[in-house]
Coordinates of C-alpha atoms and ligand atoms in Angstrom, one line a residue:
M843 CA -39.8 9.1 -23.5
L844 CA -37.2 8.4 -20.8
V845 CA -36.6 11.6 -18.7
S846 CA -34.9 12.5 -15.5
G847 CA -36.9 12.3 -12.3
R848 CA -35.9 16.0 -11.8
E849 CA -37.9 17.0 -14.9
I850 CA -41.0 15.1 -13.9
L851 CA -41.0 16.3 -10.3
K852 CA -40.3 19.9 -11.3
D853 CA -43.6 20.1 -13.2
A854 CA -45.5 18.3 -10.5
L855 CA -44.2 20.8 -7.9
K856 CA -45.1 23.7 -10.1
N857 CA -48.5 22.5 -10.9
E858 CA -49.4 21.0 -7.6
Y859 CA -50.1 17.4 -8.5
A860 CA -48.3 14.1 -7.7
V861 CA -46.5 11.7 -10.0
P862 CA -47.4 8.2 -9.2
A863 CA -44.5 5.8 -8.8
F864 CA -45.0 2.1 -9.3
N865 CA -42.6 -0.7 -8.5
F866 CA -42.0 -3.4 -11.2
A867 CA -40.2 -6.7 -11.3
N868 CA -41.3 -8.2 -14.6
M869 CA -42.6 -7.4 -18.1
E870 CA -46.4 -7.7 -17.4
N871 CA -46.0 -5.6 -14.3
L872 CA -44.2 -2.9 -16.3
Q873 CA -46.6 -3.1 -19.3
A874 CA -49.6 -2.5 -16.9
I875 CA -47.9 0.6 -15.6
I876 CA -47.0 2.1 -19.0
E877 CA -50.3 1.2 -20.6
G878 CA -52.2 2.7 -17.7
A879 CA -50.2 5.9 -17.8
E880 CA -50.5 6.2 -21.6
E881 CA -54.2 5.7 -21.5
L882 CA -54.6 8.6 -19.0
N883 CA -51.8 10.7 -20.5
S884 CA -49.9 10.8 -17.3
P885 CA -46.2 11.1 -16.5
V886 CA -45.1 8.1 -14.4
I887 CA -42.2 6.8 -12.4
I888 CA -41.2 3.2 -12.8
Q889 CA -39.2 1.9 -9.9
T890 CA -37.1 -1.0 -8.9
T891 CA -36.0 -2.0 -5.4
Q892 CA -32.7 -3.7 -4.7
G893 CA -34.8 -6.9 -4.2
A894 CA -36.3 -6.6 -7.7
I895 CA -32.8 -6.1 -9.1
N896 CA -31.6 -9.2 -7.2
Y897 CA -34.6 -11.1 -8.7
A898 CA -34.5 -10.1 -12.3
G899 CA -31.0 -8.7 -12.8
Y900 CA -29.8 -5.2 -13.5
E901 CA -29.5 -5.6 -17.2
Y902 CA -32.9 -7.2 -17.6
L903 CA -34.6 -4.4 -15.6
A904 CA -32.5 -1.7 -17.4
D905 CA -33.5 -3.1 -20.8
L906 CA -37.1 -3.5 -19.9
G907 CA -37.4 -0.1 -18.1
K908 CA -35.5 2.0 -20.5
G909 CA -37.0 0.3 -23.6
A910 CA -40.5 0.8 -22.4
A911 CA -39.8 4.4 -21.4
Q912 CA -38.1 5.3 -24.7
R913 CA -41.0 3.9 -26.7
S914 CA -43.6 5.5 -24.5
K915 CA -45.7 8.6 -25.4
V916 CA -45.6 9.8 -21.8
P917 CA -42.6 11.0 -19.8
V918 CA -41.2 8.1 -17.7
A919 CA -38.4 8.2 -15.2
L920 CA -36.6 5.0 -14.1
H921 CA -36.0 5.1 -10.4
L922 CA -34.1 3.1 -7.8
D923 CA -36.4 2.7 -4.9
H924 CA -35.0 2.5 -1.3
G925 CA -31.4 2.1 -2.4
T926 CA -29.4 1.6 0.7
D927 CA -26.1 0.2 -0.7
F928 CA -23.9 2.4 -2.9
E929 CA -23.0 -0.4 -5.3
Y930 CA -26.6 -0.4 -6.4
H931 CA -26.6 3.3 -7.1
L932 CA -23.4 3.2 -9.0
K933 CA -24.5 0.3 -11.2
A934 CA -27.9 1.9 -11.8
I935 CA -26.2 5.2 -12.8
R936 CA -24.0 3.3 -15.2
L937 CA -26.9 1.4 -16.7
G938 CA -29.1 4.5 -17.3
W939 CA -31.5 4.9 -14.3
T940 CA -32.6 8.5 -14.3
S941 CA -33.6 8.8 -10.7
L942 CA -32.3 7.4 -7.4
M943 CA -33.4 7.1 -3.8
I944 CA -30.8 7.0 -1.2
D945 CA -32.4 5.6 1.9
G946 CA -30.3 6.4 5.0
S947 CA -33.4 6.7 7.2
K948 CA -32.3 3.9 9.6
Y949 CA -29.1 5.8 10.4
D950 CA -28.5 8.8 12.5
F951 CA -29.1 12.3 11.0
K952 CA -25.4 13.0 10.2
T953 CA -24.8 9.6 8.6
N954 CA -28.0 10.0 6.6
V955 CA -26.9 13.5 5.4
N956 CA -23.5 12.2 4.4
M957 CA -24.9 9.3 2.4
V958 CA -27.2 11.7 0.5
K959 CA -24.4 14.1 -0.2
Q960 CA -22.2 11.4 -1.6
I961 CA -24.8 10.2 -4.1
I962 CA -25.7 13.8 -5.1
K963 CA -22.1 14.5 -5.9
I964 CA -22.2 11.9 -8.6
A965 CA -25.8 12.1 -9.7
R966 CA -26.2 15.9 -10.0
P967 CA -23.8 16.5 -12.9
L968 CA -25.6 13.7 -14.7
N969 CA -29.0 15.4 -14.1
I970 CA -30.2 12.3 -12.2
S971 CA -32.6 13.1 -9.4
V972 CA -31.9 12.1 -5.8
E973 CA -34.7 11.3 -3.3
A974 CA -33.8 11.0 0.4
E975 CA -35.8 9.9 3.4
L976 CA -36.0 11.5 6.8
G977 CA -37.9 9.9 9.7
V978 CA -38.9 6.2 9.6
I979 CA -41.8 4.8 7.6
G980 CA -42.5 1.4 9.1
G981 CA -43.9 -1.8 7.6
K982 CA -42.8 -4.3 5.1
E983 CA -40.7 -2.8 2.3
D984 CA -39.0 -5.1 -0.2
D985 CA -37.3 -7.8 1.9
N986 CA -37.2 -5.8 5.1
E987 CA -39.7 -5.3 7.9
I988 CA -39.5 -2.4 10.3
E989 CA -41.9 -2.5 13.2
Y990 CA -41.8 1.2 14.3
Q991 CA -42.3 4.6 12.9
I992 CA -40.6 8.0 13.5
Y993 CA -42.6 10.9 12.1
T994 CA -40.6 13.5 10.2
E995 CA -40.1 16.8 12.2
D996 CA -40.4 20.0 10.1
Q997 CA -37.4 21.8 11.6
E998 CA -35.2 18.7 11.1
A999 CA -36.4 18.5 7.5
V1000 CA -35.3 22.1 7.0
R1001 CA -31.8 21.3 8.4
F1002 CA -31.7 18.1 6.4
Y1003 CA -32.6 19.9 3.2
N1004 CA -30.1 22.8 3.8
E1005 CA -27.3 20.3 4.3
T1006 CA -28.1 17.9 1.5
K1007 CA -30.0 19.9 -1.2
C1008 CA -31.7 16.7 -2.1
D1009 CA -34.1 16.9 -5.1
S1010 CA -37.1 15.3 -3.2
L1011 CA -37.8 14.1 0.3
A1012 CA -39.7 11.1 1.5
I1013 CA -41.4 11.9 4.8
A1014 CA -43.0 9.8 7.5
V1015 CA -46.5 11.1 8.2
G1016 CA -48.4 8.0 9.3
T1017 CA -48.3 5.7 6.2
V1018 CA -46.7 2.3 6.4
H1019 CA -45.3 -0.1 3.8
G1020 CA -47.4 -3.2 2.9
V1021 CA -50.8 -4.1 4.1
Y1022 CA -52.6 -1.9 6.7
N1023 CA -54.0 -3.7 9.7
G1024 CA -55.6 -0.9 11.7
E1025 CA -57.1 2.5 10.9
I1026 CA -55.1 4.6 8.4
K1027 CA -54.1 7.9 9.8
I1028 CA -52.2 10.5 7.9
D1029 CA -50.9 13.7 9.5
F1030 CA -51.9 16.1 6.7
D1031 CA -50.9 19.2 8.8
R1032 CA -47.4 17.8 9.1
I1033 CA -47.2 17.5 5.3
K1034 CA -48.3 21.1 5.0
N1035 CA -45.9 22.4 7.6
I1036 CA -42.9 20.6 6.0
K1037 CA -43.9 21.9 2.6
K1038 CA -44.2 25.4 3.9
E1039 CA -40.7 25.2 5.2
I1040 CA -39.0 23.5 2.3
N1041 CA -40.7 23.9 -1.0
I1042 CA -39.4 20.8 -2.8
P1043 CA -41.2 17.7 -4.0
L1044 CA -42.3 15.6 -1.0
V1045 CA -42.8 11.9 -1.4
L1046 CA -45.4 9.6 0.2
H1047 CA -44.4 6.0 0.7
G1048 CA -46.5 3.0 1.8
S1049 CA -49.5 4.3 -0.2
S1050 CA -51.2 1.0 -1.0
G1051 CA -54.6 0.6 0.7
I1052 CA -55.1 4.3 1.3
P1053 CA -58.6 5.5 0.2
D1054 CA -58.6 7.9 -2.7
N1055 CA -60.0 10.8 -0.7
M1056 CA -57.0 10.6 1.6
L1057 CA -54.6 10.3 -1.2
I1058 CA -56.2 13.4 -2.8
K1059 CA -55.9 15.3 0.5
A1060 CA -52.2 14.2 0.8
V1061 CA -51.5 15.6 -2.7
E1062 CA -53.4 18.8 -1.9
S1063 CA -51.3 19.1 1.3
G1064 CA -48.0 19.1 -0.7
I1065 CA -47.1 15.6 -1.8
N1066 CA -45.6 15.4 -5.4
K1067 CA -44.7 11.7 -5.7
V1068 CA -46.7 8.8 -4.4
N1069 CA -45.3 5.3 -4.2
F1070 CA -47.4 2.2 -4.8
D1071 CA -46.4 -1.4 -4.7
T1072 CA -48.3 -3.8 -2.6
E1073 CA -51.8 -3.0 -4.1
V1074 CA -50.5 -3.7 -7.6
K1075 CA -49.0 -7.0 -6.5
I1076 CA -52.2 -8.0 -4.7
A1077 CA -54.2 -7.3 -7.9
N1078 CA -51.9 -9.6 -9.8
F1079 CA -52.1 -12.3 -7.2
K1080 CA -55.9 -12.2 -7.0
A1081 CA -56.3 -12.3 -10.8
M1082 CA -53.9 -15.2 -11.1
N1083 CA -55.6 -17.2 -8.4
E1084 CA -59.0 -16.6 -9.9
F1085 CA -57.8 -17.6 -13.4
V1086 CA -56.1 -20.8 -12.2
K1087 CA -59.2 -21.7 -10.2
N1088 CA -61.5 -21.2 -13.1
N1089 CA -59.3 -22.6 -15.8
P1090 CA -57.7 -25.8 -14.5
G1091 CA -55.3 -27.3 -16.9
V1092 CA -54.5 -24.0 -18.8
Y1093 CA -50.8 -23.7 -18.7
D1094 CA -50.1 -21.2 -21.4
I1095 CA -48.2 -18.4 -19.8
R1096 CA -49.8 -15.8 -22.0
E1097 CA -53.3 -16.9 -21.0
I1098 CA -52.4 -16.8 -17.3
F1099 CA -50.8 -13.4 -17.4
K1100 CA -53.3 -11.6 -19.5
P1101 CA -55.9 -11.1 -16.7
C1102 CA -53.1 -10.3 -14.3
R1103 CA -51.9 -7.5 -16.5
E1104 CA -55.4 -6.1 -16.9
A1105 CA -56.0 -6.2 -13.1
M1106 CA -52.7 -4.4 -12.4
K1107 CA -53.5 -1.8 -15.1
K1108 CA -56.8 -1.1 -13.4
V1109 CA -55.1 -0.3 -10.1
V1110 CA -52.5 1.9 -11.9
M1111 CA -55.3 3.9 -13.5
E1112 CA -57.2 4.4 -10.3
K1113 CA -54.0 5.7 -8.6
I1114 CA -53.2 8.1 -11.5
K1115 CA -56.6 9.7 -11.0
A1116 CA -56.1 10.1 -7.3
C1117 CA -52.7 11.7 -7.9
K1118 CA -54.3 14.2 -10.3
S1119 CA -51.6 13.5 -12.8
M1120 CA -53.8 12.6 -15.8
D1121 CA -53.4 14.8 -18.8
R1122 CA -50.1 16.2 -17.4
A1123 CA -47.8 14.3 -19.8
Ligands
LIG2048 O1 -41.3 2.4 -2.0 C1 -42.3 1.8 -2.2 C2 -43.6 2.1 -1.6 O2 -43.4 2.9 -0.5 C3 -44.6 1.1 -1.7 O3 -45.4 1.0 -0.5 O4 -46.1 -1.4 -0.9 O5 -47.3 0.1 0.7 O6 -47.6 0.5 -1.7 P1 -46.7 0.0 -0.6
LIG2049 ZN1 -41.2 3.0 0.2

C-alpha cells in the first residue's frame, strides 16, 4: 500500500529500527526493491532523484512507483530524494509523491531553514513528510559531486529542528555518497548525541559499501532511515556484464534483465536485514 513517509517513519522511531530507502530509475530496479521488501515483510521507501526524473519522466516514475506501492502487501512511501529545486517538489506533490526531501545543505543555515519551511507549509496539510539535511555529506550524489564534508553539530541540529519542525533530518556523520575509497568511519556518538537532543527520525545517506555491523550500529545509535543507491546499481551492472559475457548474441531484453533484477533484489534483502525492518510491515 502507498503510505505517507510520516507514517512509516513514525513506527520506525517508536520501535527503534530503520526503514531502508532505495533509489529507482526503471521497472526492474523498482521490482527488485518491492519484491525484496515483500519477501521479508518490511516497509520500504522507494525514492527518485531529480536526475532519475529527468531520465524517466515524472509521469512514468509516478505511474511505476504509485502502481507498485498500491499493489504491494507492505507499506511503501514514494520519496523525492535530494530535491533542491522547488519545481520538482511541486510537481511531485501534484503527482502523488508521499514524502519529500528538501536539500538546502549547500546553502547557509538561514537559507536552508527558509527552504525547508516553504516546503513544509505546502506538504504538512497534505500529510506528506519532509526530510531536511544539515551539514554536508560529500561524494557523488545523482549528477553532482561534492569533495568535502561538514559534520552535523548537535546544537545546530536543535536550532534547525526548532525553527523548521522538519519530519526527519539527514545528518553528516562520516558517510559519503558513492563508492568509498578509504576506510569508512562513522561517528556513532554524534548520531547518539543528536538523537538525544532531537528525538525525530534521523537519516543516514551514502550507505552503500558500509559493512552490516556498522549499519546495525548506526541504527542502534538512532538512525531511522537508511539510503542506498550505488550498491544496488553496481549489482545490476555486474550481473549485466556477466550475462552479456557468458551469453554472446542474446539480445532479448527480458533475458538480460532477469539476472540483474535478481542481483539487485539480493542486495535489497541484505540491507533490509541490516536495518532491522523485516517483519515490521
Ligand atoms: O540519497 C541517496 C543515498 O544517500 C545513496 O547513497 O549511493 O552511497 O548508497 P549511496
Ligand atoms: Zn543521499
